[in-house]
C-alpha atoms as a PDB file:
ATOM      1  CA  MET A   1      -0.017  -0.250  -0.055  1.00  0.00           C
ATOM      2  CA  ASP A   2       1.539   3.511  -1.184  1.00  0.00           C
ATOM      3  CA  LYS A   3       1.595   6.526   1.284  1.00  0.00           C
ATOM      4  CA  VAL A   4      -1.246   8.032  -0.156  1.00  0.00           C
ATOM      5  CA  ALA A   5      -3.632   5.210  -0.075  1.00  0.00           C
ATOM      6  CA  TRP A   6      -2.463   4.593   3.170  1.00  0.00           C
ATOM      7  CA  THR A   7      -3.112   8.250   4.513  1.00  0.00           C
ATOM      8  CA  ARG A   8      -6.524   8.290   2.995  1.00  0.00           C
ATOM      9  CA  ARG A   9      -7.353   5.249   4.616  1.00  0.00           C
ATOM     10  CA  MET A  10      -6.218   6.328   8.129  1.00  0.00           C
ATOM     11  CA  LEU A  11      -8.147   9.965   7.697  1.00  0.00           C
ATOM     12  CA  PHE A  12     -11.408   8.560   5.947  1.00  0.00           C
ATOM     13  CA  GLY A  13     -11.187   4.847   7.237  1.00  0.00           C
ATOM     14  CA  SER A  14     -12.351   2.051   5.337  1.00  0.00           C
ATOM     15  CA  GLN A  15     -15.273  -0.797   5.706  1.00  0.00           C
ATOM     16  CA  GLU A  16     -13.530  -2.577   8.667  1.00  0.00           C
ATOM     17  CA  LYS A  17     -13.324   0.654  10.694  1.00  0.00           C
ATOM     18  CA  ASN A  18     -13.328   4.399  10.581  1.00  0.00           C
ATOM     19  CA  GLY A  19     -10.777   6.822   9.978  1.00  0.00           C
ATOM     20  CA  TRP A  20      -9.543   9.595  12.003  1.00  0.00           C
ATOM     21  CA  ILE A  21     -11.941  12.130  10.218  1.00  0.00           C
ATOM     22  CA  MET A  22     -14.958  10.101  10.744  1.00  0.00           C
ATOM     23  CA  ASN A  23     -14.310   9.333  14.469  1.00  0.00           C
ATOM     24  CA  LEU A  24     -13.503  12.998  15.253  1.00  0.00           C
ATOM     25  CA  VAL A  25     -17.132  13.936  13.692  1.00  0.00           C
ATOM     26  CA  LEU A  26     -18.809  10.938  15.372  1.00  0.00           C
ATOM     27  CA  TYR A  27     -17.449  11.836  18.891  1.00  0.00           C
ATOM     28  CA  ALA A  28     -18.160  15.408  18.122  1.00  0.00           C
ATOM     29  CA  LEU A  29     -21.635  14.890  17.238  1.00  0.00           C
ATOM     30  CA  LEU A  30     -22.075  12.675  20.594  1.00  0.00           C
ATOM     31  CA  LEU A  31     -20.741  15.126  22.659  1.00  0.00           C
ATOM     32  CA  ASN A  32     -23.100  17.576  21.344  1.00  0.00           C
ATOM     33  CA  ILE A  33     -25.968  15.679  21.793  1.00  0.00           C
ATOM     34  CA  ALA A  34     -24.846  14.609  25.561  1.00  0.00           C
ATOM     35  CA  TYR A  35     -24.484  18.321  26.260  1.00  0.00           C
ATOM     36  CA  LEU A  36     -28.026  18.734  25.102  1.00  0.00           C
ATOM     37  CA  TYR A  37     -29.398  16.290  27.505  1.00  0.00           C
ATOM     38  CA  LEU A  38     -26.881  16.946  30.363  1.00  0.00           C
ATOM     39  CA  ASN A  39     -27.012  20.844  30.404  1.00  0.00           C
ATOM     40  CA  PRO A  40     -30.061  21.275  32.459  1.00  0.00           C
ATOM     41  CA  LEU A  41     -28.617  18.680  34.999  1.00  0.00           C
ATOM     42  CA  PHE A  42     -25.620  20.726  35.119  1.00  0.00           C
ATOM     43  CA  TYR A  43     -27.700  23.924  35.646  1.00  0.00           C
ATOM     44  CA  MET A  44     -29.667  22.346  38.224  1.00  0.00           C
ATOM     45  CA  VAL A  45     -26.559  20.979  40.392  1.00  0.00           C
ATOM     46  CA  SER A  46     -24.796  24.248  40.008  1.00  0.00           C
ATOM     47  CA  THR A  47     -27.717  26.167  41.027  1.00  0.00           C
ATOM     48  CA  MET A  48     -28.759  24.322  44.026  1.00  0.00           C
ATOM     49  CA  PHE A  49     -25.231  25.084  45.723  1.00  0.00           C
ATOM     50  CA  LYS A  50     -25.605  28.877  45.360  1.00  0.00           C
ATOM     51  CA  ASN A  51     -26.529  31.299  47.791  1.00  0.00           C
ATOM     52  CA  GLN A  52     -28.629  34.211  47.518  1.00  0.00           C
ATOM     53  CA  VAL A  53     -25.715  36.185  46.491  1.00  0.00           C
ATOM     54  CA  ASP A  54     -24.031  34.151  43.973  1.00  0.00           C
ATOM     55  CA  LEU A  55     -27.591  33.602  42.406  1.00  0.00           C
ATOM     56  CA  LEU A  56     -28.340  37.277  41.761  1.00  0.00           C
ATOM     57  CA  ASP A  57     -24.666  37.911  40.571  1.00  0.00           C
ATOM     58  CA  PRO A  58     -24.237  37.786  36.685  1.00  0.00           C
ATOM     59  CA  SER A  59     -20.859  36.889  36.923  1.00  0.00           C
ATOM     60  CA  VAL A  60     -21.230  33.911  38.631  1.00  0.00           C
ATOM     61  CA  ARG A  61     -22.152  31.385  35.668  1.00  0.00           C
ATOM     62  CA  TRP A  62     -21.686  27.765  36.847  1.00  0.00           C
ATOM     63  CA  ILE A  63     -19.014  27.408  39.881  1.00  0.00           C
ATOM     64  CA  PRO A  64     -20.175  29.385  43.084  1.00  0.00           C
ATOM     65  CA  ARG A  65     -17.976  31.171  45.153  1.00  0.00           C
ATOM     66  CA  SER A  66     -18.868  28.987  48.068  1.00  0.00           C
ATOM     67  CA  LEU A  67     -20.967  25.990  48.626  1.00  0.00           C
ATOM     68  CA  GLU A  68     -24.319  26.305  50.199  1.00  0.00           C
ATOM     69  CA  TRP A  69     -25.243  22.848  51.747  1.00  0.00           C
ATOM     70  CA  ASN A  70     -28.131  24.364  53.713  1.00  0.00           C
ATOM     71  CA  ASN A  71     -30.168  24.763  50.354  1.00  0.00           C
ATOM     72  CA  LEU A  72     -30.459  20.448  50.254  1.00  0.00           C
ATOM     73  CA  LYS A  73     -31.522  20.577  53.977  1.00  0.00           C
ATOM     74  CA  LEU A  74     -34.354  22.801  53.572  1.00  0.00           C
ATOM     75  CA  ALA A  75     -35.464  21.270  50.448  1.00  0.00           C
ATOM     76  CA  TRP A  76     -35.506  17.892  52.302  1.00  0.00           C
ATOM     77  CA  GLU A  77     -37.187  19.141  54.869  1.00  0.00           C
ATOM     78  CA  GLY A  78     -39.861  21.195  52.709  1.00  0.00           C
ATOM     79  CA  LEU A  79     -40.857  18.166  50.781  1.00  0.00           C
ATOM     80  CA  ASN A  80     -41.119  15.811  53.846  1.00  0.00           C
ATOM     81  CA  TYR A  81     -38.801  13.618  51.801  1.00  0.00           C
ATOM     82  CA  VAL A  82     -38.764  10.386  53.535  1.00  0.00           C
ATOM     83  CA  GLN A  83     -42.473  10.439  53.440  1.00  0.00           C
ATOM     84  CA  GLY A  84     -42.729  11.229  50.053  1.00  0.00           C
ATOM     85  CA  LEU A  85     -40.055   9.072  48.795  1.00  0.00           C
ATOM     86  CA  VAL A  86     -41.747   5.977  50.269  1.00  0.00           C
ATOM     87  CA  ASN A  87     -45.152   6.797  48.554  1.00  0.00           C
ATOM     88  CA  SER A  88     -43.437   7.526  45.341  1.00  0.00           C
ATOM     89  CA  LEU A  89     -41.710   3.922  45.486  1.00  0.00           C
ATOM     90  CA  THR A  90     -44.583   2.375  46.560  1.00  0.00           C
ATOM     91  CA  ILE A  91     -46.789   3.650  43.763  1.00  0.00           C
ATOM     92  CA  SER A  92     -44.134   3.481  41.183  1.00  0.00           C
ATOM     93  CA  GLY A  93     -42.676  -0.123  42.135  1.00  0.00           C
ATOM     94  CA  LEU A  94     -46.129  -1.752  42.829  1.00  0.00           C
ATOM     95  CA  GLY A  95     -47.568  -0.333  39.431  1.00  0.00           C
ATOM     96  CA  ALA A  96     -44.814  -1.526  37.623  1.00  0.00           C
ATOM     97  CA  ILE A  97     -44.892  -4.793  38.765  1.00  0.00           C
ATOM     98  CA  PHE A  98     -48.295  -5.118  38.430  1.00  0.00           C
ATOM     99  CA  HIS A  99     -48.117  -3.702  34.809  1.00  0.00           C
ATOM    100  CA  VAL A 100     -45.553  -6.389  34.061  1.00  0.00           C
ATOM    101  CA  MET A 101     -47.935  -9.145  35.442  1.00  0.00           C
ATOM    102  CA  ALA A 102     -51.252  -8.159  33.768  1.00  0.00           C
ATOM    103  CA  CYS A 103     -49.390  -7.136  30.461  1.00  0.00           C
ATOM    104  CA  ALA A 104     -47.089 -10.047  30.028  1.00  0.00           C
ATOM    105  CA  LEU A 105     -50.524 -12.239  30.299  1.00  0.00           C
ATOM    106  CA  ALA A 106     -52.390 -10.271  28.057  1.00  0.00           C
ATOM    107  CA  GLY A 107     -49.237 -10.011  25.344  1.00  0.00           C
ATOM    108  CA  TYR A 108     -48.956 -13.670  25.442  1.00  0.00           C
ATOM    109  CA  ALA A 109     -52.872 -14.356  24.877  1.00  0.00           C
ATOM    110  CA  PHE A 110     -52.304 -12.128  21.730  1.00  0.00           C
ATOM    111  CA  ALA A 111     -49.362 -13.470  20.753  1.00  0.00           C
ATOM    112  CA  LYS A 112     -49.838 -17.469  20.724  1.00  0.00           C
ATOM    113  CA  PHE A 113     -53.662 -18.151  21.031  1.00  0.00           C
ATOM    114  CA  ASN A 114     -56.347 -17.762  18.330  1.00  0.00           C
ATOM    115  CA  PHE A 115     -59.626 -16.705  19.107  1.00  0.00           C
ATOM    116  CA  PRO A 116     -62.831 -14.833  17.636  1.00  0.00           C
ATOM    117  CA  GLY A 117     -62.589 -11.106  17.152  1.00  0.00           C
ATOM    118  CA  LYS A 118     -58.533 -11.181  17.921  1.00  0.00           C
ATOM    119  CA  SER A 119     -57.735  -9.010  15.112  1.00  0.00           C
ATOM    120  CA  ILE A 120     -60.637  -6.253  16.415  1.00  0.00           C
ATOM    121  CA  LEU A 121     -59.480  -6.519  20.159  1.00  0.00           C
ATOM    122  CA  PHE A 122     -55.615  -6.108  18.966  1.00  0.00           C
ATOM    123  CA  GLY A 123     -56.903  -2.954  16.791  1.00  0.00           C
ATOM    124  CA  LEU A 124     -59.077  -1.239  19.713  1.00  0.00           C
ATOM    125  CA  LEU A 125     -56.000  -1.954  22.318  1.00  0.00           C
ATOM    126  CA  ILE A 126     -53.768   0.327  19.383  1.00  0.00           C
ATOM    127  CA  LEU A 127     -56.551   2.897  19.296  1.00  0.00           C
ATOM    128  CA  SER A 128     -56.680   3.066  23.410  1.00  0.00           C
ATOM    129  CA  PHE A 129     -53.088   3.935  22.979  1.00  0.00           C
ATOM    130  CA  LEU A 130     -53.583   6.537  20.791  1.00  0.00           C
ATOM    131  CA  ILE A 131     -56.662   8.257  22.696  1.00  0.00           C
ATOM    132  CA  PRO A 132     -55.568  10.767  25.141  1.00  0.00           C
ATOM    133  CA  PRO A 133     -55.666   9.964  28.481  1.00  0.00           C
ATOM    134  CA  GLN A 134     -57.526  13.433  29.329  1.00  0.00           C
ATOM    135  CA  THR A 135     -60.559  12.271  27.600  1.00  0.00           C
ATOM    136  CA  ILE A 136     -60.916   9.554  29.988  1.00  0.00           C
ATOM    137  CA  VAL A 137     -60.359  11.324  33.216  1.00  0.00           C
ATOM    138  CA  ILE A 138     -64.169  11.837  34.635  1.00  0.00           C
ATOM    139  CA  PRO A 139     -64.931   7.959  33.722  1.00  0.00           C
ATOM    140  CA  MET A 140     -61.596   6.967  35.740  1.00  0.00           C
ATOM    141  CA  PHE A 141     -62.420   9.314  38.569  1.00  0.00           C
ATOM    142  CA  LEU A 142     -65.979   8.095  38.790  1.00  0.00           C
ATOM    143  CA  LEU A 143     -64.867   4.298  38.591  1.00  0.00           C
ATOM    144  CA  ILE A 144     -62.140   4.809  41.317  1.00  0.00           C
ATOM    145  CA  LYS A 145     -65.144   6.815  43.462  1.00  0.00           C
ATOM    146  CA  GLU A 146     -66.937   3.843  43.420  1.00  0.00           C
ATOM    147  CA  LEU A 147     -64.684   1.059  43.971  1.00  0.00           C
ATOM    148  CA  GLY A 148     -63.747   3.147  47.201  1.00  0.00           C
ATOM    149  CA  TRP A 149     -60.201   4.050  46.310  1.00  0.00           C
ATOM    150  CA  MET A 150     -60.417   7.889  46.353  1.00  0.00           C
ATOM    151  CA  GLY A 151     -57.518   9.261  48.265  1.00  0.00           C
ATOM    152  CA  THR A 152     -55.685   5.954  48.464  1.00  0.00           C
ATOM    153  CA  LYS A 153     -52.369   4.886  46.707  1.00  0.00           C
ATOM    154  CA  PHE A 154     -54.568   2.132  45.183  1.00  0.00           C
ATOM    155  CA  ALA A 155     -56.354   4.885  42.865  1.00  0.00           C
ATOM    156  CA  ILE A 156     -53.211   4.726  40.792  1.00  0.00           C
ATOM    157  CA  ILE A 157     -52.072   1.181  41.417  1.00  0.00           C
ATOM    158  CA  GLY A 158     -55.223  -0.309  40.950  1.00  0.00           C
ATOM    159  CA  PRO A 159     -55.566   0.149  37.247  1.00  0.00           C
ATOM    160  CA  ALA A 160     -52.433  -1.264  36.804  1.00  0.00           C
ATOM    161  CA  MET A 161     -53.462  -4.876  38.464  1.00  0.00           C
ATOM    162  CA  PHE A 162     -55.734  -5.138  35.558  1.00  0.00           C
ATOM    163  CA  GLY A 163     -53.303  -4.043  32.424  1.00  0.00           C
ATOM    164  CA  HIS A 164     -54.509  -0.276  32.193  1.00  0.00           C
ATOM    165  CA  GLY A 165     -53.180   2.513  34.095  1.00  0.00           C
ATOM    166  CA  ILE A 166     -50.356   4.668  32.242  1.00  0.00           C
ATOM    167  CA  ARG A 167     -49.799   3.098  29.052  1.00  0.00           C
ATOM    168  CA  GLY A 168     -50.765  -0.168  29.584  1.00  0.00           C
ATOM    169  CA  SER A 169     -51.673  -0.878  25.999  1.00  0.00           C
ATOM    170  CA  LEU A 170     -48.478  -0.047  24.998  1.00  0.00           C
ATOM    171  CA  PHE A 171     -46.805  -2.517  27.192  1.00  0.00           C
ATOM    172  CA  VAL A 172     -49.370  -5.372  26.172  1.00  0.00           C
ATOM    173  CA  ILE A 173     -48.089  -4.144  22.700  1.00  0.00           C
ATOM    174  CA  ILE A 174     -44.673  -4.722  23.707  1.00  0.00           C
ATOM    175  CA  PHE A 175     -45.337  -7.993  24.959  1.00  0.00           C
ATOM    176  CA  THR A 176     -47.301  -9.295  21.899  1.00  0.00           C
ATOM    177  CA  GLN A 177     -44.456  -8.329  19.685  1.00  0.00           C
ATOM    178  CA  PHE A 178     -41.472  -9.893  21.684  1.00  0.00           C
ATOM    179  CA  PHE A 179     -43.645 -12.890  22.431  1.00  0.00           C
ATOM    180  CA  ARG A 180     -44.022 -13.507  18.248  1.00  0.00           C
ATOM    181  CA  THR A 181     -40.337 -13.531  18.063  1.00  0.00           C
ATOM    182  CA  LEU A 182     -40.356 -16.939  20.456  1.00  0.00           C
ATOM    183  CA  PRO A 183     -40.028 -19.868  17.998  1.00  0.00           C
ATOM    184  CA  LYS A 184     -43.378 -22.021  18.139  1.00  0.00           C
ATOM    185  CA  GLU A 185     -41.531 -25.122  18.515  1.00  0.00           C
ATOM    186  CA  LEU A 186     -40.792 -24.166  22.087  1.00  0.00           C
ATOM    187  CA  ASP A 187     -44.851 -24.113  22.822  1.00  0.00           C
ATOM    188  CA  GLU A 188     -45.255 -27.481  20.561  1.00  0.00           C
ATOM    189  CA  SER A 189     -42.396 -29.577  22.651  1.00  0.00           C
ATOM    190  CA  ALA A 190     -43.857 -28.467  25.942  1.00  0.00           C
ATOM    191  CA  ARG A 191     -47.281 -29.361  25.195  1.00  0.00           C
ATOM    192  CA  ILE A 192     -45.938 -32.891  23.845  1.00  0.00           C
ATOM    193  CA  GLU A 193     -44.502 -33.277  27.527  1.00  0.00           C
ATOM    194  CA  GLY A 194     -47.967 -32.264  28.934  1.00  0.00           C
ATOM    195  CA  ALA A 195     -47.373 -28.999  30.042  1.00  0.00           C
ATOM    196  CA  GLY A 196     -50.423 -26.531  29.836  1.00  0.00           C
ATOM    197  CA  SER A 197     -50.598 -23.243  28.725  1.00  0.00           C
ATOM    198  CA  LEU A 198     -49.719 -21.080  32.230  1.00  0.00           C
ATOM    199  CA  ARG A 199     -46.773 -24.024  33.202  1.00  0.00           C
ATOM    200  CA  ILE A 200     -45.434 -22.738  29.449  1.00  0.00           C
ATOM    201  CA  LEU A 201     -45.775 -19.061  30.015  1.00  0.00           C
ATOM    202  CA  LEU A 202     -44.255 -19.182  33.794  1.00  0.00           C
ATOM    203  CA  ASN A 203     -41.594 -21.918  33.008  1.00  0.00           C
ATOM    204  CA  ILE A 204     -40.440 -20.933  29.453  1.00  0.00           C
ATOM    205  CA  VAL A 205     -41.708 -17.943  28.215  1.00  0.00           C
ATOM    206  CA  ILE A 206     -41.091 -15.759  31.132  1.00  0.00           C
ATOM    207  CA  PRO A 207     -37.438 -16.491  31.771  1.00  0.00           C
ATOM    208  CA  LEU A 208     -36.742 -16.058  27.983  1.00  0.00           C
ATOM    209  CA  ALA A 209     -38.790 -12.414  27.982  1.00  0.00           C
ATOM    210  CA  LYS A 210     -36.530 -10.598  30.647  1.00  0.00           C
ATOM    211  CA  PRO A 211     -35.691  -7.963  28.181  1.00  0.00           C
ATOM    212  CA  ALA A 212     -39.106  -7.324  27.491  1.00  0.00           C
ATOM    213  CA  ILE A 213     -39.714  -7.191  31.320  1.00  0.00           C
ATOM    214  CA  LEU A 214     -37.114  -4.970  32.318  1.00  0.00           C
ATOM    215  CA  VAL A 215     -38.295  -2.422  29.542  1.00  0.00           C
ATOM    216  CA  VAL A 216     -41.780  -2.656  30.779  1.00  0.00           C
ATOM    217  CA  PHE A 217     -40.940  -2.152  34.477  1.00  0.00           C
ATOM    218  CA  LEU A 218     -38.776   0.923  33.777  1.00  0.00           C
ATOM    219  CA  PHE A 219     -41.052   2.596  31.469  1.00  0.00           C
ATOM    220  CA  SER A 220     -44.045   2.027  33.830  1.00  0.00           C
ATOM    221  CA  PHE A 221     -41.770   2.942  36.861  1.00  0.00           C
ATOM    222  CA  ILE A 222     -40.571   6.115  35.397  1.00  0.00           C
ATOM    223  CA  TRP A 223     -44.350   6.984  34.031  1.00  0.00           C
ATOM    224  CA  HIS A 224     -45.729   6.279  37.278  1.00  0.00           C
ATOM    225  CA  TRP A 225     -42.878   8.628  39.038  1.00  0.00           C
ATOM    226  CA  ASN A 226     -43.663  11.238  36.833  1.00  0.00           C
ATOM    227  CA  GLU A 227     -47.465  11.383  36.835  1.00  0.00           C
ATOM    228  CA  THR A 228     -49.126  14.529  38.252  1.00  0.00           C
ATOM    229  CA  TYR A 229     -52.333  15.077  36.584  1.00  0.00           C
ATOM    230  CA  MET A 230     -54.330  12.276  37.709  1.00  0.00           C
ATOM    231  CA  THR A 231     -52.399  11.679  40.889  1.00  0.00           C
ATOM    232  CA  ALA A 232     -53.458  14.880  41.976  1.00  0.00           C
ATOM    233  CA  LEU A 233     -56.992  14.379  41.716  1.00  0.00           C
ATOM    234  CA  VAL A 234     -57.334  11.075  43.462  1.00  0.00           C
ATOM    235  CA  VAL A 235     -54.824  10.481  45.827  1.00  0.00           C
ATOM    236  CA  GLY A 236     -54.784  12.009  49.391  1.00  0.00           C
ATOM    237  CA  PRO A 237     -52.345  14.392  51.083  1.00  0.00           C
ATOM    238  CA  GLU A 238     -51.112  11.738  53.306  1.00  0.00           C
ATOM    239  CA  ASN A 239     -50.137   9.453  50.211  1.00  0.00           C
ATOM    240  CA  THR A 240     -48.699  12.464  48.255  1.00  0.00           C
ATOM    241  CA  PRO A 241     -45.759  11.365  46.202  1.00  0.00           C
ATOM    242  CA  LEU A 242     -42.504  13.810  45.679  1.00  0.00           C
ATOM    243  CA  THR A 243     -43.780  14.940  42.434  1.00  0.00           C
ATOM    244  CA  LEU A 244     -46.882  16.572  44.104  1.00  0.00           C
ATOM    245  CA  SER A 245     -44.659  17.823  46.974  1.00  0.00           C
ATOM    246  CA  LEU A 246     -42.618  20.125  44.735  1.00  0.00           C
ATOM    247  CA  ASN A 247     -46.048  21.890  44.028  1.00  0.00           C
ATOM    248  CA  ASN A 248     -46.768  22.637  47.580  1.00  0.00           C
ATOM    249  CA  LEU A 249     -42.867  23.647  48.437  1.00  0.00           C
ATOM    250  CA  GLN A 250     -43.519  27.127  47.998  1.00  0.00           C
ATOM    251  CA  ALA A 251     -46.318  27.239  50.644  1.00  0.00           C
ATOM    252  CA  VAL A 252     -43.673  25.277  53.077  1.00  0.00           C
ATOM    253  CA  LEU A 253     -40.582  27.795  52.256  1.00  0.00           C
ATOM    254  CA  LYS A 254     -42.615  30.687  53.686  1.00  0.00           C
ATOM    255  CA  GLY A 255     -41.736  29.241  57.415  1.00  0.00           C
ATOM    256  CA  PHE A 256     -38.031  29.358  56.527  1.00  0.00           C
ATOM    257  CA  TYR A 257     -37.646  32.761  55.325  1.00  0.00           C
ATOM    258  CA  GLU A 258     -37.916  35.985  57.702  1.00  0.00           C
ATOM    259  CA  SER A 259     -38.719  38.473  54.710  1.00  0.00           C
ATOM    260  CA  GLU A 260     -40.915  37.884  51.636  1.00  0.00           C
ATOM    261  CA  VAL A 261     -38.071  39.176  49.787  1.00  0.00           C
ATOM    262  CA  ASP A 262     -35.821  36.342  50.404  1.00  0.00           C
ATOM    263  CA  ASN A 263     -39.148  33.781  49.803  1.00  0.00           C
ATOM    264  CA  MET A 264     -39.072  35.131  46.271  1.00  0.00           C
ATOM    265  CA  PHE A 265     -35.794  33.895  45.425  1.00  0.00           C
ATOM    266  CA  ASN A 266     -35.636  30.571  46.190  1.00  0.00           C
ATOM    267  CA  GLU A 267     -34.639  29.090  43.052  1.00  0.00           C
ATOM    268  CA  THR A 268     -31.806  27.153  44.911  1.00  0.00           C
ATOM    269  CA  ILE A 269     -34.171  25.464  47.162  1.00  0.00           C
ATOM    270  CA  ARG A 270     -36.545  24.439  44.238  1.00  0.00           C
ATOM    271  CA  MET A 271     -33.303  23.156  42.398  1.00  0.00           C
ATOM    272  CA  SER A 272     -32.482  21.446  45.238  1.00  0.00           C
ATOM    273  CA  ALA A 273     -36.009  19.789  45.296  1.00  0.00           C
ATOM    274  CA  SER A 274     -36.198  19.051  41.711  1.00  0.00           C
ATOM    275  CA  PHE A 275     -32.543  17.211  42.235  1.00  0.00           C
ATOM    276  CA  LEU A 276     -33.553  15.129  45.285  1.00  0.00           C
ATOM    277  CA  ILE A 277     -36.793  14.196  43.226  1.00  0.00           C
ATOM    278  CA  ILE A 278     -35.060  12.991  40.202  1.00  0.00           C
ATOM    279  CA  MET A 279     -32.208  11.288  41.830  1.00  0.00           C
ATOM    280  CA  PRO A 280     -33.783   7.927  42.626  1.00  0.00           C
ATOM    281  CA  PRO A 281     -35.000   7.448  39.025  1.00  0.00           C
ATOM    282  CA  LEU A 282     -31.525   8.513  37.993  1.00  0.00           C
ATOM    283  CA  ILE A 283     -30.089   5.914  40.118  1.00  0.00           C
ATOM    284  CA  LEU A 284     -32.158   3.425  38.691  1.00  0.00           C
ATOM    285  CA  TYR A 285     -31.459   3.951  35.226  1.00  0.00           C
ATOM    286  CA  ALA A 286     -27.721   4.095  36.087  1.00  0.00           C
ATOM    287  CA  ILE A 287     -27.939   0.757  37.503  1.00  0.00           C
ATOM    288  CA  ALA A 288     -29.960  -0.927  34.646  1.00  0.00           C
ATOM    289  CA  GLN A 289     -28.991   1.046  31.817  1.00  0.00           C
ATOM    290  CA  ARG A 290     -27.057  -1.629  29.998  1.00  0.00           C
ATOM    291  CA  TRP A 291     -29.696  -4.180  30.193  1.00  0.00           C
ATOM    292  CA  PHE A 292     -32.290  -1.577  29.233  1.00  0.00           C
ATOM    293  CA  VAL A 293     -30.541  -0.724  26.025  1.00  0.00           C
ATOM    294  CA  GLU A 294     -30.319  -4.181  25.234  1.00  0.00           C
ATOM    295  CA  GLY A 295     -33.635  -4.959  26.129  1.00  0.00           C
ATOM    296  CA  VAL A 296     -34.999  -1.919  23.617  1.00  0.00           C
ATOM    297  CA  GLU A 297     -32.996  -3.545  20.601  1.00  0.00           C
ATOM    298  CA  ARG A 298     -34.584  -6.871  21.597  1.00  0.00           C
ATOM    299  CA  THR A 299     -38.192  -5.963  22.017  1.00  0.00           C
ATOM    300  CA  GLY A 300     -38.175  -3.947  18.516  1.00  0.00           C
ATOM    301  CA  LEU A 301     -38.885  -0.696  19.893  1.00  0.00           C
ATOM    302  CA  ILE A 302     -36.294   1.028  17.778  1.00  0.00           C
ATOM    303  CA  GLU A 303     -38.366  -0.156  14.595  1.00  0.00           C
END
């Protein structure tokens, strides 16, 4: 290989690997995209450690002159963080678990069984995913009231037990598409050995469906965590999750400041509270992101 061809290959790459220029372009693009997503988080962390002097000083952009740790303490107390965290974990965790159980059963039925009206029901399932949730608020409110769940955590967890709730139809579709990729020979060989449908699902299909289970669990957990509209309508004050506690933070903070002027410039406290609220989902995703990305690829969500 002559020097010109070697130089061209090193700069622009070949079929086997990228060259320096292609790698530089790729890394520059990825860094810019990462910055767009991480910039709000960097701003939040920077602001929550500022005092009011640094907050109002235009010369202080990212790095405060001194770290104000009291902001986190005030936000912790203002959010009633421990109780709010327990409520959020209970609603999000149980809602995600029930979604996985109910939607896996429905997805297996759509993928592996033939029954009258199957295509119509699956079409209605897709249609229910497209319907704006605000249009069914009143029927859901009346149903929850009739069931006696008003003001309790079951107002949000209960619908997930039946595969409904937040984006339940999408989770059924995810499981259906994943179960359709499994070879029919697995079911046929198990039935020859005398296994029933439930045993096949529990002993064969579910162990193979770990990627779909992880994707559905994480999606359901995050969407339950961030749900505020329906939760504000049907959940009582004693069961308030962290996301709703942020709305009440302004009133709580009035007792922490001596003057109304100080209370007006409490962005540092609000940023601290926001960081405390998003920290548990960030930790969960940081732990599970490797398997989550693999699960998204295997369940066909990219397509």
